[in-house]
Tab-separated table of C-alpha atoms in Angstrom:
chain	number	residue	atom	x	y	z
A	15	MET	CA	91.190	10.915	174.760
A	16	MET	CA	94.690	11.874	174.262
A	17	ASP	CA	96.786	8.662	172.850
A	18	VAL	CA	98.883	6.334	175.470
A	19	ARG	CA	101.787	6.492	173.290
A	20	SER	CA	103.011	10.136	173.586
A	21	ALA	CA	103.297	10.275	177.736
A	22	VAL	CA	106.770	8.607	176.452
A	23	PRO	CA	107.144	12.194	174.155
A	24	ALA	CA	105.435	14.359	176.809
A	25	LEU	CA	107.813	12.483	179.564
A	26	LEU	CA	111.126	13.473	177.736
A	27	LEU	CA	110.609	16.976	176.352
A	28	ALA	CA	109.120	17.808	180.177
A	29	ILE	CA	112.460	16.136	181.652
A	30	LEU	CA	113.802	18.216	179.067
A	31	LEU	CA	112.244	21.467	179.474
A	32	ALA	CA	112.560	21.420	183.593
A	33	TRP	CA	116.126	20.364	183.701
A	34	ALA	CA	116.494	23.357	181.318
A	35	VAL	CA	114.725	26.239	184.030
A	36	ALA	CA	116.771	24.064	187.053
A	37	THR	CA	120.024	24.757	185.596
A	38	ASP	CA	119.545	28.360	183.338
A	39	VAL	CA	117.185	29.788	187.134
A	40	ARG	CA	120.687	28.195	189.269
A	41	SER	CA	123.658	28.957	187.091
A	42	ARG	CA	122.238	31.075	183.862
A	43	ARG	CA	124.143	28.557	180.808
A	44	ILE	CA	121.969	25.219	179.230
A	45	PRO	CA	123.604	22.165	178.981
A	46	ASN	CA	124.665	21.580	175.809
A	47	GLN	CA	125.194	18.134	176.644
A	48	LEU	CA	121.153	18.688	177.445
A	49	VAL	CA	120.420	20.296	173.977
A	50	LEU	CA	121.991	17.931	172.447
A	51	ALA	CA	120.179	14.987	174.398
A	52	GLY	CA	116.480	16.738	174.289
A	53	LEU	CA	117.185	17.033	170.347
A	54	LEU	CA	117.910	13.404	169.638
A	55	ALA	CA	115.493	12.288	171.930
A	56	GLY	CA	113.362	15.381	169.822
A	57	LEU	CA	114.369	13.255	166.293
A	58	ALA	CA	115.005	9.692	167.237
A	59	LEU	CA	110.764	10.557	167.950
A	60	GLN	CA	110.153	11.915	164.784
A	61	ALA	CA	112.015	9.008	162.645
A	62	THR	CA	110.695	6.275	164.809
A	63	VAL	CA	106.884	6.776	165.583
A	64	THR	CA	104.305	5.184	163.262
A	65	PRO	CA	103.566	8.775	160.884
A	66	GLY	CA	100.069	10.650	162.156
A	67	ALA	CA	99.436	14.457	163.096
A	68	GLY	CA	102.529	15.117	165.281
A	69	LEU	CA	104.050	13.402	168.624
A	70	PHE	CA	101.282	15.566	170.694
A	71	SER	CA	98.280	15.183	167.968
A	72	GLU	CA	95.389	13.360	167.063
A	73	PRO	CA	95.875	11.155	165.563
A	74	PHE	CA	98.896	10.512	167.802
A	75	GLY	CA	102.239	9.432	166.003
A	76	ALA	CA	105.625	11.076	164.188
A	77	LEU	CA	105.762	13.689	161.799
A	78	GLY	CA	109.295	11.985	159.883
A	79	PHE	CA	112.354	12.615	160.745
A	80	LEU	CA	112.524	16.580	157.818
A	81	LYS	CA	109.849	17.575	159.617
A	82	GLY	CA	111.576	17.238	162.473
A	83	LEU	CA	114.890	18.365	161.268
A	84	ALA	CA	112.924	21.395	159.623
A	85	GLY	CA	110.542	21.725	163.362
A	86	MET	CA	114.488	22.599	164.788
A	87	ALA	CA	116.052	24.442	162.328
A	88	LEU	CA	112.845	26.759	162.793
A	89	GLY	CA	113.217	26.559	166.663
A	90	LEU	CA	116.878	28.198	165.784
A	91	LEU	CA	115.992	30.234	163.432
A	92	LEU	CA	113.182	32.296	165.455
A	93	LEU	CA	115.246	32.968	168.727
A	94	LEU	CA	118.586	33.525	165.929
A	95	PRO	CA	117.928	37.724	166.073
A	96	MET	CA	117.364	37.868	169.794
A	97	TYR	CA	120.895	36.396	170.984
A	98	ALA	CA	121.968	38.312	167.910
A	99	LEU	CA	120.924	41.125	169.473
A	100	GLY	CA	121.972	39.833	173.381
A	101	ALA	CA	118.825	39.367	174.353
A	102	MET	CA	119.481	36.229	175.019
A	103	GLY	CA	122.145	33.724	175.326
A	104	ALA	CA	123.323	30.822	173.033
A	105	GLY	CA	121.534	28.045	175.353
A	106	ASP	CA	117.827	29.144	174.856
A	107	VAL	CA	118.410	28.929	171.679
A	108	LYS	CA	119.539	25.551	171.272
A	109	LEU	CA	116.630	24.528	173.368
A	110	MET	CA	114.122	25.987	171.163
A	111	ALA	CA	115.558	24.304	168.745
A	112	ALA	CA	115.106	20.705	170.786
A	113	ILE	CA	112.018	22.060	171.372
A	114	GLY	CA	111.358	22.000	167.678
A	115	ALA	CA	112.468	18.281	166.987
A	116	PHE	CA	109.836	17.609	169.627
A	117	LEU	CA	107.111	19.599	167.649
A	118	GLY	CA	108.010	19.909	164.319
A	119	PRO	CA	107.549	23.047	162.131
A	120	LEU	CA	104.084	24.191	162.687
A	121	ASP	CA	103.809	23.804	166.717
A	122	THR	CA	107.296	25.678	166.935
A	123	LEU	CA	105.887	29.093	165.259
A	124	GLY	CA	103.440	28.684	168.177
A	125	ALA	CA	105.309	27.355	171.296
A	126	GLY	CA	108.325	29.740	169.703
A	127	LEU	CA	105.571	32.862	169.581
A	128	SER	CA	103.986	32.214	173.032
A	129	SER	CA	107.411	31.969	174.158
A	130	VAL	CA	108.958	35.211	173.147
A	131	LEU	CA	105.596	36.628	175.157
A	132	ALA	CA	105.621	34.493	178.005
A	133	GLY	CA	109.635	36.172	177.763
A	134	GLY	CA	107.758	39.543	178.131
A	135	VAL	CA	105.717	39.295	180.596
A	136	LEU	CA	108.086	36.995	182.751
A	137	ALA	CA	110.783	40.315	181.638
A	138	LEU	CA	107.739	42.860	183.529
A	139	LEU	CA	106.980	41.165	186.298
A	140	VAL	CA	110.600	40.764	187.107
A	141	ALA	CA	111.299	44.606	187.047
A	142	LEU	CA	107.977	44.949	188.167
A	143	PHE	CA	108.668	42.924	191.626
A	144	GLN	CA	112.559	44.358	191.427
A	145	GLY	CA	111.369	48.125	191.658
A	146	SER	CA	112.978	48.829	187.977
A	147	LEU	CA	110.324	48.450	185.266
A	148	ARG	CA	111.200	52.184	184.344
A	149	LYS	CA	114.804	51.973	184.262
A	150	VAL	CA	114.273	48.722	181.689
A	151	ALA	CA	111.697	51.428	179.781
A	152	GLY	CA	114.504	53.594	180.109
A	153	ASN	CA	116.969	51.275	178.819
A	154	VAL	CA	113.902	50.038	176.086
A	155	LYS	CA	113.345	53.761	174.568
A	156	LEU	CA	117.135	54.024	174.150
A	157	MET	CA	118.392	51.107	172.774
A	158	VAL	CA	115.798	51.488	170.482
A	159	LEU	CA	115.199	55.510	169.896
A	160	GLY	CA	119.697	54.797	168.820
A	161	SER	CA	118.684	52.197	166.677
A	162	VAL	CA	116.699	54.523	164.919
A	163	LEU	CA	118.711	57.281	164.472
A	164	ARG	CA	121.983	54.941	162.873
A	165	GLY	CA	119.490	53.493	160.739
A	166	LEU	CA	118.342	56.719	159.062
A	167	ALA	CA	121.398	58.138	159.143
A	168	GLY	CA	122.915	55.640	157.059
A	169	GLY	CA	124.285	53.609	159.347
A	170	SER	CA	123.535	50.118	161.426
A	171	ALA	CA	119.828	49.598	162.545
A	172	ARG	CA	121.664	47.037	165.243
A	173	VAL	CA	120.486	47.703	168.359
A	174	ASP	CA	123.111	48.022	171.364
A	175	ALA	CA	123.322	46.644	175.235
A	176	PRO	CA	122.169	49.823	177.764
A	177	VAL	CA	124.699	51.281	179.851
A	178	THR	CA	122.379	49.683	182.479
A	179	ALA	CA	121.943	46.680	182.573
A	180	THR	CA	119.018	45.841	184.157
A	181	GLY	CA	119.961	42.109	185.181
A	182	GLN	CA	119.722	39.176	183.424
A	183	LEU	CA	116.526	36.292	183.433
A	184	PRO	CA	116.766	32.886	183.237
A	185	TYR	CA	114.703	32.521	179.468
A	186	ALA	CA	114.286	29.174	179.463
A	187	VAL	CA	112.143	29.077	182.396
A	188	ALA	CA	109.869	31.671	179.615
A	189	ILE	CA	110.720	29.578	176.966
A	190	ALA	CA	109.315	26.344	179.491
A	191	THR	CA	106.303	28.713	180.100
A	192	GLY	CA	105.679	29.676	176.669
A	193	THR	CA	105.919	25.726	175.173
A	194	VAL	CA	104.206	24.719	177.004
A	195	ALA	CA	101.368	27.143	177.637
A	196	TYR	CA	101.672	26.529	173.694
A	197	LEU	CA	100.830	22.848	173.888
A	198	LEU	CA	97.168	23.076	176.449
A	199	SER	CA	95.803	25.424	174.662
A	200	THR	CA	95.778	24.134	171.493
A	201	ARG	CA	95.342	19.754	172.455
A	202	TYR	CA	93.089	20.069	174.692
A	203	PHE	CA	91.439	24.311	175.448
A	204	GLY	CA	90.694	23.137	171.247
A	205	TRP	CA	92.276	27.081	170.714
A	206	SER	CA	93.467	28.236	167.628
A	207	MET	CA	96.580	29.801	168.166
A	208	LEU	CA	98.295	30.426	164.534
């Protein structure tokens, strides 16, 4: 049975995710003020709520300020490579850091991996719906092949953006979906992802 006190963190995280999705879908941006508010809320909860197994775990309670910071740092580090490759925006990376402040390091890893998986599924569904799946597959092939060949030749193995882009995804949708799916599957259905 879920502790009633956990409704506050769940509500705050739900508002953060819903607002991020709405702004990302509308403008392809996630406002820094939203991310900052999420970071502060997550860290404040971790610092002030009675200690326990986590804000979304049984027994309900905070992991502590330092574990909130560790979750924030891990959330940032998980998606930073995708930002460096140009696969997502800085707002997406910062959103995952804010989620990390709520979840702590272990659950941030699970939510981050679930978000990347959800992003792949979202990208495939959008490409299929738009009729650009072949173009997406061709872009991926050229990007990976170019990176591998440059690396083998002793150059930088960076992944270049495709010449013909297939569009931008509102990645906050994938982050929200992955995070919620992870929390629901591990907390309410008892699945272990890590």
